CSV table of C-alpha atoms in Angstrom, one decimal:
chain,number,residue,atom,x,y,z
L,1,MET,CA,151.2,83.0,96.7
L,2,ASP,CA,150.5,86.6,95.8
L,3,ASP,CA,152.8,89.6,96.1
L,4,GLN,CA,151.4,90.7,99.5
L,5,ASP,CA,151.9,87.3,101.0
L,6,SER,CA,155.4,87.1,99.6
L,7,GLU,CA,156.3,90.5,101.1
L,8,LYS,CA,154.8,89.5,104.4
L,9,THR,CA,157.0,86.3,104.4
L,10,LYS,CA,160.1,88.3,103.5
L,11,THR,CA,159.4,90.8,106.3
L,12,GLU,CA,158.9,88.0,108.8
L,13,THR,CA,162.1,86.3,107.7
L,14,THR,CA,164.0,89.5,108.0
L,15,ASN,CA,162.6,90.2,111.4
L,16,GLU,CA,163.6,86.7,112.6
L,17,LEU,CA,167.1,87.1,111.3
L,18,VAL,CA,167.5,90.6,112.9
L,19,SER,CA,166.1,89.2,116.2
L,20,GLN,CA,168.5,86.2,116.0
L,21,LYS,CA,171.5,88.4,115.2
L,22,SER,CA,170.6,90.9,118.0
L,23,GLY,CA,170.4,88.0,120.4
L,24,GLU,CA,173.8,86.7,119.3
L,25,MET,CA,175.3,90.2,119.6
L,26,ALA,CA,173.9,90.6,123.1
L,27,GLU,CA,175.1,87.2,124.2
L,28,LYS,CA,178.6,87.9,122.9
L,29,ALA,CA,178.7,91.2,124.8
L,30,GLY,CA,177.5,89.6,128.0
L,31,GLY,CA,173.9,90.5,127.7
L,32,ALA,CA,171.7,93.4,126.6
L,33,ALA,CA,172.2,95.1,129.9
L,34,VAL,CA,176.0,95.2,129.4
L,35,ILE,CA,175.5,96.8,125.9
L,36,ALA,CA,173.1,99.3,127.4
L,37,GLY,CA,175.5,100.1,130.2
L,38,ALA,CA,178.4,100.6,127.8
L,39,ALA,CA,176.2,102.9,125.7
L,40,ALA,CA,175.1,104.9,128.7
L,41,ALA,CA,178.7,105.3,129.8
L,42,GLY,CA,179.7,106.4,126.3
L,43,LEU,CA,176.7,108.8,126.1
L,44,ALA,CA,177.5,110.4,129.5
L,45,ALA,CA,181.2,110.7,128.7
L,46,GLY,CA,180.6,112.2,125.3
L,47,VAL,CA,178.0,114.7,126.6
L,48,ALA,CA,180.2,115.7,129.5
L,49,VAL,CA,183.1,116.4,127.1
L,50,SER,CA,181.5,117.9,124.0
L,51,GLY,CA,177.7,117.8,124.1
L,52,VAL,CA,174.8,115.6,122.9
L,53,ALA,CA,176.0,115.0,119.3
L,54,VAL,CA,179.4,113.7,120.5
L,55,GLY,CA,177.7,111.7,123.3
L,56,VAL,CA,175.4,109.9,120.9
L,57,ALA,CA,178.4,109.1,118.6
L,58,VAL,CA,180.5,107.8,121.5
L,59,ALA,CA,177.5,105.7,122.7
L,60,GLY,CA,177.3,104.1,119.3
L,61,LEU,CA,181.1,103.4,119.3
L,62,ALA,CA,180.8,101.9,122.8
L,63,VAL,CA,178.1,99.5,121.6
L,64,ALA,CA,180.2,98.5,118.7
L,65,ALA,CA,183.2,98.1,120.9
L,66,THR,CA,181.3,95.5,123.1
L,67,GLN,CA,181.4,93.2,120.0
L,68,ARG,CA,185.2,93.2,119.7
L,69,SER,CA,187.3,90.3,120.9
L,70,ASP,CA,190.3,92.3,122.1
L,71,GLU,CA,191.3,94.7,124.9
L,72,ILE,CA,189.0,97.4,123.6
L,73,GLY,CA,186.0,95.0,123.7
L,74,ASP,CA,187.1,93.8,127.2
L,75,ALA,CA,187.2,97.4,128.4
L,76,ALA,CA,183.8,98.2,126.9
L,77,ARG,CA,182.1,95.2,128.4
L,78,ALA,CA,183.8,95.9,131.8
L,79,THR,CA,182.4,99.4,131.7
L,80,GLY,CA,179.0,98.2,130.8
L,81,ASN,CA,179.1,95.7,133.7
L,82,ALA,CA,180.2,98.5,136.1
L,83,VAL,CA,177.3,100.7,135.0
L,84,VAL,CA,174.8,97.8,135.4
L,85,HIS,CA,176.2,97.0,138.8
L,86,GLY,CA,176.1,100.6,139.9
L,87,TYR,CA,172.5,100.9,138.6
L,88,GLU,CA,171.4,97.8,140.6
L,89,LYS,CA,173.1,99.1,143.8
L,90,ALA,CA,171.5,102.5,143.4
L,91,LYS,CA,168.1,100.9,142.8
L,92,GLU,CA,168.5,98.8,146.0
L,93,TYR,CA,169.5,101.8,148.0
L,94,SER,CA,166.6,103.8,146.7
L,95,GLU,CA,164.0,101.1,147.5
L,96,GLU,CA,165.5,100.6,151.0
L,97,HIS,CA,165.5,104.3,151.9
L,98,HIS,CA,162.3,105.3,149.9
L,99,ILE,CA,164.3,107.8,147.9
L,100,GLY,CA,161.6,107.9,145.1
L,101,ASP,CA,158.9,108.9,147.6
L,102,LYS,CA,161.1,111.6,149.2
L,103,VAL,CA,162.1,113.0,145.8
L,104,LYS,CA,158.4,113.1,144.7
L,105,GLU,CA,157.4,115.0,147.9
L,106,VAL,CA,160.3,117.5,147.6
L,107,THR,CA,159.5,118.0,143.8
L,108,GLN,CA,155.9,118.7,144.5
L,109,LYS,CA,156.8,121.3,147.1
L,110,ALA,CA,159.3,122.9,144.7
L,111,VAL,CA,156.8,123.0,141.9
L,112,HIS,CA,154.2,124.6,144.1
L,113,LYS,CA,156.7,127.2,145.3
L,114,ALA,CA,158.0,127.9,141.8
L,115,LYS,CA,154.4,128.5,140.6
L,116,GLU,CA,153.9,131.0,143.5
L,117,ILE,CA,157.1,132.8,142.6
L,118,ASP,CA,156.2,132.9,138.9
L,119,GLU,CA,152.8,134.4,139.6
L,120,GLN,CA,154.4,137.1,141.7
L,121,TYR,CA,157.4,138.0,139.5
L,122,HIS,CA,156.4,136.7,136.0
L,123,VAL,CA,159.7,134.7,135.7
L,124,VAL,CA,158.6,132.5,132.9
L,125,GLU,CA,157.4,135.4,130.8
L,126,LYS,CA,160.7,137.2,131.3
L,127,ALA,CA,162.7,134.1,130.6
L,128,LYS,CA,160.8,133.6,127.3
L,129,ILE,CA,161.7,137.2,126.2
L,130,GLY,CA,165.3,136.6,127.2
L,131,ALA,CA,165.5,133.3,125.4
L,132,ASN,CA,164.0,134.7,122.2
L,133,THR,CA,166.4,137.6,122.3
L,134,ALA,CA,169.4,135.2,122.8
L,135,ILE,CA,168.2,132.9,120.0
L,136,ALA,CA,167.8,135.8,117.6
L,137,LYS,CA,171.3,137.0,118.4
L,138,ALA,CA,172.8,133.5,118.1
L,139,LYS,CA,171.1,133.1,114.7
L,140,GLU,CA,172.5,136.4,113.6
L,141,ILE,CA,176.0,135.5,114.7
L,142,ASP,CA,175.8,132.0,113.1
L,143,ALA,CA,174.6,133.5,109.8
L,144,GLU,CA,177.6,135.9,109.8
L,145,TYR,CA,180.3,133.5,110.9
L,146,HIS,CA,178.9,130.0,110.0
L,147,ILE,CA,179.7,128.6,113.4
L,148,SER,CA,177.3,125.7,113.3
L,149,THR,CA,178.7,124.5,109.9
L,150,LYS,CA,182.2,124.6,111.2
L,151,VAL,CA,181.3,122.7,114.4
L,152,ALA,CA,179.4,120.0,112.5
L,153,THR,CA,182.3,119.5,110.2
L,154,GLY,CA,184.7,119.3,113.1
L,155,VAL,CA,182.5,116.7,114.9
L,156,SER,CA,182.2,114.7,111.7
L,157,SER,CA,186.0,114.7,111.4
L,158,GLY,CA,186.4,113.7,115.0
L,159,VAL,CA,184.0,110.8,114.7
L,160,ASN,CA,185.8,109.6,111.5
L,161,ALA,CA,189.1,109.7,113.3
L,162,VAL,CA,187.8,107.7,116.3
L,163,THR,CA,186.0,105.2,114.1
L,164,LYS,CA,189.1,104.7,111.9
L,165,ALA,CA,191.3,104.3,115.1
L,166,ILE,CA,189.1,101.6,116.6
L,167,SER,CA,188.0,99.9,113.4
L,168,PRO,CA,189.8,96.6,112.8
L,169,ARG,CA,190.2,97.4,109.1
L,170,GLY,CA,190.4,101.1,109.5
L,171,THR,CA,188.0,101.7,106.7
L,172,SER,CA,184.8,102.7,108.5
L,173,THR,CA,184.0,106.4,108.3
L,174,VAL,CA,181.0,108.7,108.6
L,175,THR,CA,180.1,110.8,105.6
L,176,PRO,CA,178.5,114.0,106.9
L,177,GLU,CA,175.5,115.5,105.2
L,178,GLU,CA,175.6,119.2,104.4
L,179,PRO,CA,175.3,120.5,108.0
L,180,SER,CA,172.5,122.9,108.6
L,181,SER,CA,172.5,125.6,111.3
L,182,ILE,CA,172.0,124.3,114.8
L,183,PHE,CA,169.7,127.3,115.2
L,184,SER,CA,167.3,126.1,112.5
L,185,PHE,CA,165.6,124.0,115.1
L,186,PHE,CA,164.3,127.1,116.8
L,187,PRO,CA,161.2,128.9,115.4
L,188,PRO,CA,161.7,132.4,114.0
L,189,CYS,CA,161.5,135.1,116.6
């Protein structure tokens, strides 16, 4: 067997193990839908409280919590089940009352009207100018006061505290990378 075949066999074996472990984890949590429901609830709660970064962290913690065999795990799985049940009921209602078709029709009318208004008042062009001005000012303030670095450090500390609190051994923590400015995602103005 040559090296290429050996690597292929290792990869296939690894993929099978990951698939098996994923299936076991989903089964333990009550199914993949329950895990997804817990993650969705965690994401929504985190975003509502502190934004996307915290939402993603809380979603990850919710997924991990579904694997626990204590009250926290029970709560995470119950939340996941509730989200799944709510989704199923909303889907049934939507199909029964043709909500998707109605939303599509209203959206098409709204888009058409928005295009008319933009052609008349140049709203998009003015919004771009305003956004560029706001981003430039935000970059300037961040450079002076290092706000994004302080926020990233605070979020990292918060995630560490939550992880430590729910970890059975209390040893799992997140080690932050050197945070970059949140405004570095925007192109220069």
